[in-house]
Tab-separated table of C-alpha atoms in Angstrom:
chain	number	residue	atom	x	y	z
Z	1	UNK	CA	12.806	-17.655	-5.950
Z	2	UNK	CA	10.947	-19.935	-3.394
Z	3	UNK	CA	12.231	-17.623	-0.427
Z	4	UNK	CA	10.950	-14.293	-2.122
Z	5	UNK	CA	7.959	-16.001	-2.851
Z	6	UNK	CA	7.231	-16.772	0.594
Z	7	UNK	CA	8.655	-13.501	1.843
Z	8	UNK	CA	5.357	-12.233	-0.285
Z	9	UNK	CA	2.926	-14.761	1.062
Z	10	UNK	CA	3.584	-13.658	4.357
Z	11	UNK	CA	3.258	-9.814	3.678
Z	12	UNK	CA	0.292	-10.871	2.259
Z	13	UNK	CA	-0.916	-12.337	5.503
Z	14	UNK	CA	0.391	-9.345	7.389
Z	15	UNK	CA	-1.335	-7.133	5.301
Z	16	UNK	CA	-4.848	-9.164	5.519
Z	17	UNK	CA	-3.984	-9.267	9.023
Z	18	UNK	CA	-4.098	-5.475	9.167
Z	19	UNK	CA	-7.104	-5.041	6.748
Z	20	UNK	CA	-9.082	-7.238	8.937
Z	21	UNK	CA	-8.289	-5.724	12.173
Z	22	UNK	CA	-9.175	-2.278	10.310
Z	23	UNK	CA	-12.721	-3.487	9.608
Z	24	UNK	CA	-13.397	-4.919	13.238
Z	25	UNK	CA	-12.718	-1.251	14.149
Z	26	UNK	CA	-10.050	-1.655	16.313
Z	27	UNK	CA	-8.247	1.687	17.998
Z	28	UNK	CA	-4.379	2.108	17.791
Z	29	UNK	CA	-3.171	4.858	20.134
Z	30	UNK	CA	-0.910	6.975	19.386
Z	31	UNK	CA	2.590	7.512	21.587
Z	32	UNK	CA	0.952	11.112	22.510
Z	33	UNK	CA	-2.035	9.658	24.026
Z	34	UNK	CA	-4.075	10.367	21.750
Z	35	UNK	CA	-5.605	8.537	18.582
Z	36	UNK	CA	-3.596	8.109	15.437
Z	37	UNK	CA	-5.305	9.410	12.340
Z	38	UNK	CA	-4.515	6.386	10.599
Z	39	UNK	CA	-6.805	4.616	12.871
Z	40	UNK	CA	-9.711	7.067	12.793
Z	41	UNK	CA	-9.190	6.464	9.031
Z	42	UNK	CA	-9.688	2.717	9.119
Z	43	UNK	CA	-12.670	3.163	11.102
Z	44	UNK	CA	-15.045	4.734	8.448
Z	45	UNK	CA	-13.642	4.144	4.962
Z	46	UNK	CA	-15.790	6.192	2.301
Z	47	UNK	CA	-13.812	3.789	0.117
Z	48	UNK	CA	-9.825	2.295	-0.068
Z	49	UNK	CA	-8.268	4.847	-2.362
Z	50	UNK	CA	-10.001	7.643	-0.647
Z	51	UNK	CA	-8.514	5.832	2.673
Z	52	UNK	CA	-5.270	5.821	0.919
Z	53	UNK	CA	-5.270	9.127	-0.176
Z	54	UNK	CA	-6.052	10.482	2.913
Z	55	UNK	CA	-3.818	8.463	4.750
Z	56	UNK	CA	-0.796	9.813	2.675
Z	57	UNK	CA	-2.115	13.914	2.960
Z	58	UNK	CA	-1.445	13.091	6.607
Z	59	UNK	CA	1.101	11.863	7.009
Z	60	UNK	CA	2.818	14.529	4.410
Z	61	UNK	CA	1.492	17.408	6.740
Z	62	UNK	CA	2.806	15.716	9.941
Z	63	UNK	CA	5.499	14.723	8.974
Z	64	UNK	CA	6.637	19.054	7.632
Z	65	UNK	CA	8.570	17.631	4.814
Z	66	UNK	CA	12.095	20.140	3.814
Z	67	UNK	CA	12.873	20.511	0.227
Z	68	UNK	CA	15.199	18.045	0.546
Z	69	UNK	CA	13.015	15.158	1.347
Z	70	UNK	CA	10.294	15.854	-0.475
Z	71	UNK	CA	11.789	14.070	-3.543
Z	72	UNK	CA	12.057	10.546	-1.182
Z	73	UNK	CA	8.024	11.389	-0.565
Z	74	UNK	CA	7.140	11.871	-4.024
Z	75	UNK	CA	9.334	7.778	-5.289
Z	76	UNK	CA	7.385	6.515	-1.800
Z	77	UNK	CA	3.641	7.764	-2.697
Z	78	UNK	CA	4.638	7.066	-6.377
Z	79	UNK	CA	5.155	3.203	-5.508
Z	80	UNK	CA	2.425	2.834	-3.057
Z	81	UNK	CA	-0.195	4.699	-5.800
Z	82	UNK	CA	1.313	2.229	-8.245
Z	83	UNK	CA	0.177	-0.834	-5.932
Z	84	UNK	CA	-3.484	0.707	-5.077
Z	85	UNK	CA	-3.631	1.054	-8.992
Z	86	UNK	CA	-2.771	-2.490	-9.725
Z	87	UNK	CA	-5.231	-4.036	-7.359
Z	88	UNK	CA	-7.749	-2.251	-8.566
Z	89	UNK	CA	-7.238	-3.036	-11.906
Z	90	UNK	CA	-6.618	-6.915	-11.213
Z	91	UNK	CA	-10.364	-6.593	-8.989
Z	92	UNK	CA	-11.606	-4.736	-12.619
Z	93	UNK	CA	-10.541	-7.868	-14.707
Z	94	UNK	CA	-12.140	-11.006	-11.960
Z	95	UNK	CA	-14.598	-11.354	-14.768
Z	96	UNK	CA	-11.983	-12.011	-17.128
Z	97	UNK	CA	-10.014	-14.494	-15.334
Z	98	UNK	CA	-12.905	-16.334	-14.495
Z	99	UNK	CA	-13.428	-17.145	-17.824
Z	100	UNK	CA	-9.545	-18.575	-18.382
Z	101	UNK	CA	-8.985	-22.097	-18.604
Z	102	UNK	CA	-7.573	-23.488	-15.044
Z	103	UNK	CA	-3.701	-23.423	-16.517
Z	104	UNK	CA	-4.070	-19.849	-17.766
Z	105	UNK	CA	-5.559	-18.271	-14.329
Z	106	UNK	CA	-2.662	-20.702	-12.276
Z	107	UNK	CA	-0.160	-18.762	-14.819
Z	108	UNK	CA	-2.186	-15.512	-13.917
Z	109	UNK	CA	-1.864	-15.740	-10.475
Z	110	UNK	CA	1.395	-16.563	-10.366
Z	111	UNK	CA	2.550	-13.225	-12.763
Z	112	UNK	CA	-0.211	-11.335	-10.303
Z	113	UNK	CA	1.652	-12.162	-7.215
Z	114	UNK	CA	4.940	-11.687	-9.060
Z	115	UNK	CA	4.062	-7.933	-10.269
Z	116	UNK	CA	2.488	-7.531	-6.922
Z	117	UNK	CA	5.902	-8.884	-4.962
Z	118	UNK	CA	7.824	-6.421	-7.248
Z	119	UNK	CA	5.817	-3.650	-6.046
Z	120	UNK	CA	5.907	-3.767	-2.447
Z	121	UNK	CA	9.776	-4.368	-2.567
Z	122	UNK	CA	9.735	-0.937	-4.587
Z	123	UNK	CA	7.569	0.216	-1.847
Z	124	UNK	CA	10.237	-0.930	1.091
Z	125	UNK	CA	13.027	0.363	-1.047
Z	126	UNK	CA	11.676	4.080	-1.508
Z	127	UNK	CA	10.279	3.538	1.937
Z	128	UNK	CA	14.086	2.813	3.209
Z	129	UNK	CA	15.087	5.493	1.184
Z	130	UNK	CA	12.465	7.951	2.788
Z	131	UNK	CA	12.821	7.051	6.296
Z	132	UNK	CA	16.735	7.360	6.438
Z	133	UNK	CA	16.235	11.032	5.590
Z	134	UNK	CA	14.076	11.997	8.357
Z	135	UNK	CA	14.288	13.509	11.782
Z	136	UNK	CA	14.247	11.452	14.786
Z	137	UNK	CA	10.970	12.964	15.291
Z	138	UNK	CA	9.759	12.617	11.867
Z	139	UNK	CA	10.480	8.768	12.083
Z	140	UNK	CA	8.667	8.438	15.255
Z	141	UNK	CA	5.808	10.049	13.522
Z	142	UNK	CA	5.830	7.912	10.637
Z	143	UNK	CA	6.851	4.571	12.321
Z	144	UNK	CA	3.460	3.257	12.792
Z	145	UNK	CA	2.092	5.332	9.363
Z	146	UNK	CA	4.429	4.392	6.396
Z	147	UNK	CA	2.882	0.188	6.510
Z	148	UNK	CA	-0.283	1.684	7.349
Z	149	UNK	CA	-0.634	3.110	3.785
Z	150	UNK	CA	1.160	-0.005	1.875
Z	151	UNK	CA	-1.798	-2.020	3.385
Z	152	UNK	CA	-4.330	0.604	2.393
Z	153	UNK	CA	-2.751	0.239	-1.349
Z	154	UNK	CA	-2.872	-3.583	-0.924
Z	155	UNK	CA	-6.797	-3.283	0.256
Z	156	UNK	CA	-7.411	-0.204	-2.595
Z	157	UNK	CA	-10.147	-1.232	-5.076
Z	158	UNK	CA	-12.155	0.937	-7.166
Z	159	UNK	CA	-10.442	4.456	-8.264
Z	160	UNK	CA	-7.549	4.892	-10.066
Z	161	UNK	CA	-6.140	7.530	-7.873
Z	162	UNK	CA	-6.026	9.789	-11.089
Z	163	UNK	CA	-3.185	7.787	-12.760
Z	164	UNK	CA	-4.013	6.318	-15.971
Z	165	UNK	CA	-1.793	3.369	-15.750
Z	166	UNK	CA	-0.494	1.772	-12.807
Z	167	UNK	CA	2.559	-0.618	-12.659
Z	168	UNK	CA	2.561	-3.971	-15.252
């Protein structure tokens, strides 16, 4: 228990890590000289889930998905969409933790980071899944990309990204 926990503090810190070099504006080349997307993308957020949802659209096309992979795509986006959803409900209740007595929000937190630890392994797992099926090319492609949107879904936090319920 303490080891997963910290697994998740540090993905945490990872993820800030990423977040914060995203709003300093840094640029991330690409191995074909040119720009990634996912950079540009960081650069000018509209807003998170529209950063997310872009993100993912790219990567899809670049990536030229077969029929057979495509199902591996869907259980990845699925899981990182279920993340952005959570954080943006958890941002949608601050006012209502607030309120909670010191014990409850302690209890709170902890079932927050345990939900949220629970969805990024379901995240690496589909990931896993999704990146053993593709081309050596494909994973070159999606090497830098695939984190690039889990940290997007960590930093998502208005929309719902159309989904009604996210994971609990």
């Amino acid at each position: 228990m303490r080891k997963g926990f910290i697994a998740f503090l540090v993905l945490m810190l990872v993820i800030a890590a990423a977040d914060a070099s995203a709003q300093v504006g840094s640029r991330r080349g690409s191995g074909r000289g040119g720009v990634d997307r996912s950079a540009k993308v960081q650069e000018k957020p509209e807003n998170s889930v529209d950063q997310l949802a872009l993100i993912l659209a790219e990567l899809q096309q670049d990536l030229k998905l077969t029929a057979e992979q495509q199902a591996a795509w869907d259980a990845y986006t699925r899981n990182v969409e279920a993340l952005a959803s959570d954080v943006a409900r958890e941002r949608g209740r601050t006012k209502e933790v607030m309120q909670m007595k010191v014990l409850q929000r302690l209890d709170h937190a902890v079932d927050v980071a345990r939900n949220r630890l629970t969805a990024v392994e379901d995240i690496a797992a589909a990931a896993k899944k999704l990146y053993a099926g593709l081309t050596p090319e494909q994973q070159s492609m999606a090497d830098p990309r695939l984190a690039t949107a889990i940290a997007a879904a960590a930093a998502s936090g208005s929309a719902q990204l159309g989904r009604p319920e996210g994971r609990k």
